[in-house]
Amino acid sequence: MTELLNNREYKKEQLKKLLLRIHEGEDVNKLKEEFRAVLSGISPLEIPIIEQELVKEGISAKDIAKMCDLHVELFREAVAGTEELEEKDLPDGHPLKTLYLENKEIMKDAEMLNLYASTLANTKDERMRKEILGVLEEIVDNLKKVGFTHYNREEMLTFPYIERRGLTAIATVLWTKHDEIRFMIKRLAELLARREEMSWEEFVEKFKAKASETAFALSDMVFRENNIYYPTLKALLTEGEWKAIRQQEDEIGYYKVNPPMWDPGENVKPLHPWEIDPELSVEQLLELPKEVQQALKGQPLEFDKAELKREGDIDLGTGYVNVEELKAIFEALPVDVTFIDKDDRVRFFSPGERIFVRTPSVLGRPVQLCHPPKSVHIVNKILKAFKEGRKKEATFWIRMGPKYVYIKYVPLFDENGNYLGTLEMTMDIAEYKKIDGEKRLLDWRD
């Protein structure tokens, strides 16, 4: 027993020496093999203890954070599961590979959160406490972005494909878990911001417990995604579906990765959820993870076969509506819209809420004649600036009795950059200026 303890103490000392060598500037990659040999006999639970000793010896918390990446990477290698093999099969820039890579970053940050929360609880030095708090604030700020990027891409871009195939329960469970994690991270940020409102002991105790809970939830989600959800996506989605996802990803953004563009080829057509055949073949079902197959037993899948585009629909680029629906949409908008074509003639005005009077007699009229003579020269200047591409908007706001009217003009162009006309949007913002605080969807009452 004494020999075992001595051996462990020896390895702990060796690890401390290696970490100190990194601190002194040695190349991390050159030390990997030495780290691997030492770590093979040390429990991951001992790492925070060793790093705490290093903090006491004067190594800054930010340096410890850099070292943390290495030991997390080595432990990931030691317990690598199917996700590593799956990731290697995928080309760079493939949306599924990007999700795997993001999960590595999420896992690192979850472990760092837990590590520094524990370190903070055991630190007595005021200067070190301040430094560790700074690192924790940075970690929590980063983790907030997981919900905006990684989880959001899954919910908006991948869930529709499995929902279309009848696997709505998987999406529902994951989304629920995502929201729980979002709330945990938000709660951590609030706790950090309110730490002066409580005693140090109370704050540290609460933060350590919440950080541990959050780190576990993040790690658990990584496991669920890597071992259940991503293999499900790989079994079901075709290259065309992945191509459509890749074309939309940049708009949402990524978590600590910057994937290159990936394209399976010009001959592969991007497929959106409404364009796929939702029925699953026997082969596809057999390729699903065992956990998914088990969940589907005895539950017939309800494939979503609804057609998106109907006869008579207008293709608006971001969806399809018929003329009656389009009229109703404009009527419901809390904004007054008027369109002036490239020849400066009024072509359309919305039928709903109106700030300025519009009657059908205005249609076809030159916009210059719709304004008082004293302001026509300004109207012409605005239109000239729009047509020449010198201005992208013109905004004004005026008081009209109880109304506070906001007016915005924007030029419109086709995909080739040709000027199509100008859109005028007018809105009474008086009521909106009174809004304070929040009212969320879940606050709605019947």
Tab-separated table of C-alpha atoms in Angstrom, residues 131-426:
chain	number	residue	atom	x	y	z
A	131	GLU	CA	-7.501	36.182	-10.983
A	132	ILE	CA	-9.454	32.923	-10.835
A	133	LEU	CA	-12.741	34.857	-10.862
A	134	GLY	CA	-11.563	36.573	-14.050
A	135	VAL	CA	-10.920	33.196	-15.669
A	136	LEU	CA	-14.319	31.901	-14.528
A	137	GLU	CA	-16.088	34.942	-15.964
A	138	GLU	CA	-14.355	34.305	-19.282
A	139	ILE	CA	-15.320	30.608	-19.249
A	140	VAL	CA	-18.966	31.372	-18.436
A	141	ASP	CA	-19.114	34.109	-21.115
A	142	ASN	CA	-17.816	31.573	-23.625
A	143	LEU	CA	-20.274	28.895	-22.541
A	144	LYS	CA	-23.193	31.291	-23.106
A	145	LYS	CA	-22.335	31.041	-26.810
A	146	VAL	CA	-22.934	27.267	-26.834
A	147	GLY	CA	-26.683	27.930	-26.826
A	148	PHE	CA	-26.504	30.608	-29.532
A	149	THR	CA	-24.310	28.561	-31.877
A	150	HIS	CA	-23.921	24.804	-31.347
A	151	TYR	CA	-27.366	24.072	-29.895
A	152	ASN	CA	-29.094	26.614	-32.130
A	153	ARG	CA	-27.665	25.026	-35.294
A	154	GLU	CA	-28.875	21.617	-34.168
A	155	GLU	CA	-32.364	22.916	-33.363
A	156	MET	CA	-32.807	25.061	-36.476
A	157	LEU	CA	-30.903	23.050	-39.093
A	158	THR	CA	-30.885	19.352	-38.118
A	159	PHE	CA	-34.047	18.840	-36.056
A	160	PRO	CA	-36.380	19.563	-39.033
A	161	TYR	CA	-34.906	16.583	-40.920
A	162	ILE	CA	-35.510	14.037	-38.165
A	163	GLU	CA	-38.910	15.543	-37.304
A	164	ARG	CA	-39.913	15.121	-40.947
A	165	ARG	CA	-39.052	11.425	-40.578
A	166	GLY	CA	-41.230	11.073	-37.486
A	167	LEU	CA	-38.450	11.153	-34.870
A	168	THR	CA	-39.947	14.132	-33.064
A	169	ALA	CA	-39.322	12.677	-29.594
A	170	ILE	CA	-35.529	12.791	-30.055
A	171	ALA	CA	-35.644	16.467	-31.037
A	172	THR	CA	-38.008	17.314	-28.163
A	173	VAL	CA	-35.820	15.654	-25.533
A	174	LEU	CA	-32.615	17.260	-26.817
A	175	TRP	CA	-34.173	20.723	-27.081
A	176	THR	CA	-35.483	20.428	-23.524
A	177	LYS	CA	-31.989	19.498	-22.309
A	178	HIS	CA	-30.476	22.365	-24.318
A	179	ASP	CA	-32.789	24.847	-22.609
A	180	GLU	CA	-31.950	23.431	-19.190
A	181	ILE	CA	-28.247	23.970	-19.898
A	182	ARG	CA	-28.867	27.477	-21.232
A	183	PHE	CA	-30.637	28.293	-17.952
A	184	MET	CA	-27.797	26.799	-15.869
A	185	ILE	CA	-25.189	28.914	-17.676
A	186	LYS	CA	-27.344	32.038	-17.320
A	187	ARG	CA	-27.696	31.307	-13.599
A	188	LEU	CA	-23.913	30.993	-13.253
A	189	ALA	CA	-23.411	34.360	-14.950
A	190	GLU	CA	-25.972	35.973	-12.646
A	191	LEU	CA	-24.309	34.427	-9.593
A	192	LEU	CA	-20.935	35.849	-10.645
A	193	ALA	CA	-22.490	39.278	-11.182
A	194	ARG	CA	-24.191	39.240	-7.730
A	195	ARG	CA	-21.294	37.866	-5.697
A	196	GLU	CA	-20.910	41.114	-3.748
A	197	GLU	CA	-24.452	40.701	-2.411
A	198	MET	CA	-23.503	37.704	-0.232
A	199	SER	CA	-20.672	36.520	1.953
A	200	TRP	CA	-17.647	34.985	0.239
A	201	GLU	CA	-18.344	31.587	1.834
A	202	GLU	CA	-21.967	31.578	0.650
A	203	PHE	CA	-20.993	32.647	-2.872
A	204	VAL	CA	-18.224	30.052	-3.209
A	205	GLU	CA	-20.419	27.239	-1.915
A	206	LYS	CA	-23.258	28.126	-4.296
A	207	PHE	CA	-20.995	28.704	-7.282
A	208	LYS	CA	-19.056	25.476	-6.840
A	209	ALA	CA	-22.289	23.455	-6.646
A	210	LYS	CA	-23.877	25.177	-9.661
A	211	ALA	CA	-20.657	24.957	-11.697
A	212	SER	CA	-20.401	21.233	-11.001
A	213	GLU	CA	-24.036	20.743	-12.022
A	214	THR	CA	-23.537	22.748	-15.221
A	215	ALA	CA	-20.300	20.969	-16.129
A	216	PHE	CA	-21.984	17.592	-15.677
A	217	ALA	CA	-24.981	18.653	-17.828
A	218	LEU	CA	-22.685	19.902	-20.607
A	219	SER	CA	-20.615	16.691	-20.533
A	220	ASP	CA	-23.744	14.540	-20.465
A	221	MET	CA	-25.082	16.373	-23.524
A	222	VAL	CA	-21.792	15.817	-25.367
A	223	PHE	CA	-22.123	12.089	-24.637
A	224	ARG	CA	-25.763	11.994	-25.816
A	225	GLU	CA	-24.926	13.831	-29.021
A	226	ASN	CA	-21.721	11.962	-29.874
A	227	ASN	CA	-23.057	8.503	-29.139
A	228	ILE	CA	-26.738	8.740	-30.039
A	229	TYR	CA	-27.777	11.850	-31.959
A	230	TYR	CA	-24.873	12.230	-34.376
A	231	PRO	CA	-24.852	8.530	-35.388
A	232	THR	CA	-28.605	8.930	-36.002
A	233	LEU	CA	-27.964	11.905	-38.286
A	234	LYS	CA	-25.180	10.041	-40.073
A	235	ALA	CA	-27.479	7.075	-40.715
A	236	LEU	CA	-30.362	9.167	-42.043
A	237	LEU	CA	-29.131	12.306	-43.802
A	238	THR	CA	-27.912	12.295	-47.394
A	239	GLU	CA	-25.200	14.478	-48.920
A	240	GLY	CA	-27.884	16.752	-50.361
A	241	GLU	CA	-29.315	17.369	-46.906
A	242	TRP	CA	-25.878	18.032	-45.415
A	243	LYS	CA	-25.163	20.410	-48.305
A	244	ALA	CA	-28.295	22.437	-47.510
A	245	ILE	CA	-27.304	22.536	-43.822
A	246	ARG	CA	-23.762	23.707	-44.673
A	247	GLN	CA	-25.146	26.536	-46.813
A	248	GLN	CA	-27.043	27.904	-43.787
A	249	GLU	CA	-24.592	27.313	-40.913
A	250	ASP	CA	-22.564	30.508	-41.236
A	251	GLU	CA	-25.655	32.617	-40.522
A	252	ILE	CA	-25.915	31.107	-37.017
A	253	GLY	CA	-22.211	30.746	-36.229
A	254	TYR	CA	-19.947	28.249	-34.454
A	255	TYR	CA	-18.473	27.491	-31.050
A	256	LYS	CA	-14.687	27.992	-31.093
A	257	VAL	CA	-14.191	26.418	-34.517
A	258	ASN	CA	-13.918	27.928	-37.990
A	259	PRO	CA	-14.875	25.243	-40.529
A	260	PRO	CA	-13.877	25.561	-44.175
A	261	MET	CA	-16.538	25.473	-46.851
A	262	TRP	CA	-17.543	21.941	-47.805
A	263	ASP	CA	-19.432	20.924	-50.931
A	264	PRO	CA	-20.089	17.310	-52.004
A	265	GLY	CA	-20.176	18.460	-55.627
A	266	GLU	CA	-22.131	20.549	-58.099
A	267	ASN	CA	-24.139	17.487	-59.114
A	268	VAL	CA	-25.495	17.165	-55.557
A	269	LYS	CA	-28.651	19.244	-55.099
A	270	PRO	CA	-29.165	20.803	-51.649
A	271	LEU	CA	-32.242	19.237	-50.059
A	272	HIS	CA	-34.373	21.054	-47.517
A	273	PRO	CA	-36.610	19.148	-45.088
A	274	TRP	CA	-39.775	19.713	-47.116
A	275	GLU	CA	-38.077	18.275	-50.225
A	276	ILE	CA	-37.110	14.856	-48.849
A	277	ASP	CA	-38.931	11.523	-48.834
A	278	PRO	CA	-39.617	11.140	-45.107
A	279	GLU	CA	-40.201	7.380	-45.080
A	280	LEU	CA	-37.426	5.244	-43.594
A	281	SER	CA	-36.209	2.050	-45.199
A	282	VAL	CA	-35.474	-1.105	-43.204
A	283	GLU	CA	-31.765	-0.545	-43.899
A	284	GLN	CA	-31.906	2.964	-42.448
A	285	LEU	CA	-33.707	1.756	-39.341
A	286	LEU	CA	-31.082	-0.943	-38.779
A	287	GLU	CA	-28.297	1.651	-39.029
A	288	LEU	CA	-29.741	3.702	-36.180
A	289	PRO	CA	-28.070	3.509	-32.740
A	290	LYS	CA	-29.462	0.706	-30.569
A	291	GLU	CA	-30.866	3.248	-28.100
A	292	VAL	CA	-32.961	4.811	-30.886
A	293	GLN	CA	-34.081	1.443	-32.236
A	294	GLN	CA	-35.177	0.435	-28.738
A	295	ALA	CA	-37.147	3.664	-28.282
A	296	LEU	CA	-38.965	3.107	-31.580
A	297	LYS	CA	-40.101	-0.452	-30.780
A	298	GLY	CA	-43.875	-0.728	-30.788
A	299	GLN	CA	-44.281	2.912	-31.830
A	300	PRO	CA	-45.201	3.332	-35.500
A	301	LEU	CA	-43.488	6.371	-37.005
A	302	GLU	CA	-45.718	9.158	-38.250
A	303	PHE	CA	-43.921	10.541	-41.295
A	304	ASP	CA	-44.580	14.190	-42.112
A	305	LYS	CA	-45.639	14.162	-45.771
A	306	ALA	CA	-47.116	17.657	-45.927
A	307	GLU	CA	-46.347	19.510	-49.180
A	308	LEU	CA	-44.870	22.962	-48.697
A	309	LYS	CA	-45.600	24.486	-52.101
A	310	ARG	CA	-49.243	24.426	-53.168
A	311	GLU	CA	-50.803	25.169	-56.539
A	312	GLY	CA	-51.018	28.928	-57.060
A	313	ASP	CA	-48.412	29.772	-54.410
A	314	ILE	CA	-45.942	32.614	-54.932
A	315	ASP	CA	-42.277	31.745	-54.359
A	316	LEU	CA	-40.911	34.504	-52.109
A	317	GLY	CA	-37.444	33.005	-51.839
A	318	THR	CA	-37.840	32.267	-48.137
A	319	GLY	CA	-41.199	30.534	-48.395
A	320	TYR	CA	-44.470	30.185	-50.297
A	321	VAL	CA	-47.792	31.976	-49.835
A	322	ASN	CA	-50.847	32.575	-51.974
A	323	VAL	CA	-52.204	36.023	-52.809
A	324	GLU	CA	-54.898	35.989	-50.111
A	325	GLU	CA	-52.337	35.043	-47.450
A	326	LEU	CA	-49.976	37.751	-48.656
A	327	LYS	CA	-52.710	40.395	-48.409
A	328	ALA	CA	-53.569	39.224	-44.892
A	329	ILE	CA	-49.897	39.348	-43.865
A	330	PHE	CA	-49.530	42.963	-44.998
A	331	GLU	CA	-52.769	43.861	-43.270
A	332	ALA	CA	-51.556	42.402	-39.975
A	333	LEU	CA	-48.130	44.092	-39.969
A	334	PRO	CA	-47.809	46.922	-37.394
A	335	VAL	CA	-46.064	48.976	-40.052
A	336	ASP	CA	-47.172	51.113	-42.983
A	337	VAL	CA	-45.350	50.011	-46.176
A	338	THR	CA	-45.187	51.826	-49.531
A	339	PHE	CA	-43.166	50.717	-52.568
A	340	ILE	CA	-41.849	53.129	-55.215
A	341	ASP	CA	-40.453	51.491	-58.388
A	342	LYS	CA	-37.222	52.306	-60.276
A	343	ASP	CA	-39.053	55.009	-62.235
A	344	ASP	CA	-40.092	56.740	-58.977
A	345	ARG	CA	-43.755	55.778	-59.324
A	346	VAL	CA	-45.896	54.426	-56.466
A	347	ARG	CA	-46.603	50.753	-57.170
A	348	PHE	CA	-47.989	49.431	-53.884
A	349	PHE	CA	-49.033	50.344	-50.360
A	350	SER	CA	-49.981	47.966	-47.558
A	351	PRO	CA	-53.665	47.664	-46.590
A	352	GLY	CA	-53.197	47.463	-42.809
A	353	GLU	CA	-52.198	49.996	-40.188
A	354	ARG	CA	-51.721	53.439	-41.707
A	355	ILE	CA	-49.920	56.494	-40.415
A	356	PHE	CA	-50.230	58.633	-43.542
A	357	VAL	CA	-53.347	58.463	-45.695
A	358	ARG	CA	-53.044	56.304	-48.818
A	359	THR	CA	-55.825	55.790	-51.380
A	360	PRO	CA	-55.778	53.789	-54.642
A	361	SER	CA	-55.609	57.104	-56.556
A	362	VAL	CA	-51.943	57.393	-55.516
A	363	LEU	CA	-50.958	54.256	-57.467
A	364	GLY	CA	-48.883	55.061	-60.547
A	365	ARG	CA	-48.248	58.618	-59.348
A	366	PRO	CA	-44.671	59.970	-59.361
A	367	VAL	CA	-43.492	60.002	-55.768
A	368	GLN	CA	-42.306	63.625	-56.141
A	369	LEU	CA	-45.920	64.688	-56.585
A	370	CYS	CA	-46.884	62.913	-53.344
A	371	HIS	CA	-44.842	65.381	-51.268
A	372	PRO	CA	-45.235	69.111	-50.582
A	373	PRO	CA	-43.259	71.183	-53.134
A	374	LYS	CA	-40.930	72.481	-50.401
A	375	SER	CA	-39.582	68.955	-49.704
A	376	VAL	CA	-39.369	67.550	-53.244
A	377	HIS	CA	-35.683	68.477	-53.623
A	378	ILE	CA	-34.865	66.378	-50.527
A	379	VAL	CA	-36.856	63.411	-51.891
A	380	ASN	CA	-34.876	63.649	-55.145
A	381	LYS	CA	-31.566	63.807	-53.268
A	382	ILE	CA	-32.444	60.674	-51.298
A	383	LEU	CA	-33.500	58.744	-54.410
A	384	LYS	CA	-30.369	59.864	-56.286
A	385	ALA	CA	-28.146	58.676	-53.408
A	386	PHE	CA	-29.977	55.327	-53.366
A	387	LYS	CA	-29.678	54.786	-57.120
A	388	GLU	CA	-25.972	55.630	-57.069
A	389	GLY	CA	-25.377	53.281	-54.131
A	390	ARG	CA	-24.082	56.053	-51.856
A	391	LYS	CA	-26.690	55.539	-49.138
A	392	LYS	CA	-28.355	52.399	-47.741
A	393	GLU	CA	-31.126	54.086	-45.765
A	394	ALA	CA	-32.696	57.388	-44.769
A	395	THR	CA	-34.464	57.636	-41.412
A	396	PHE	CA	-36.627	60.288	-39.753
A	397	TRP	CA	-38.850	60.550	-36.674
A	398	ILE	CA	-41.535	63.101	-35.934
A	399	ARG	CA	-44.265	63.697	-33.336
A	400	MET	CA	-47.863	63.760	-34.541
A	401	GLY	CA	-50.070	64.377	-31.507
A	402	PRO	CA	-49.940	61.208	-29.359
A	403	LYS	CA	-48.038	59.365	-32.099
A	404	TYR	CA	-44.282	59.188	-32.340
A	405	VAL	CA	-43.699	58.319	-35.997
A	406	TYR	CA	-40.569	56.582	-37.232
A	407	ILE	CA	-39.968	56.657	-41.000
A	408	LYS	CA	-37.376	54.599	-42.834
A	409	TYR	CA	-36.567	54.533	-46.556
A	410	VAL	CA	-34.380	51.747	-47.977
A	411	PRO	CA	-33.293	51.089	-51.590
A	412	LEU	CA	-34.059	47.677	-53.107
A	413	PHE	CA	-31.791	45.834	-55.556
A	414	ASP	CA	-31.984	42.553	-57.469
A	415	GLU	CA	-29.356	39.796	-57.158
A	416	ASN	CA	-27.258	41.501	-59.842
A	417	GLY	CA	-27.212	44.834	-58.029
A	418	ASN	CA	-29.733	46.578	-60.286
A	419	TYR	CA	-31.894	49.189	-58.563
A	420	LEU	CA	-35.526	48.051	-58.255
A	421	GLY	CA	-37.010	50.893	-56.278
A	422	THR	CA	-37.393	52.231	-52.752
A	423	LEU	CA	-39.406	50.929	-49.811
A	424	GLU	CA	-40.899	53.346	-47.282
A	425	MET	CA	-41.719	51.918	-43.836
A	426	THR	CA	-43.618	54.012	-41.318
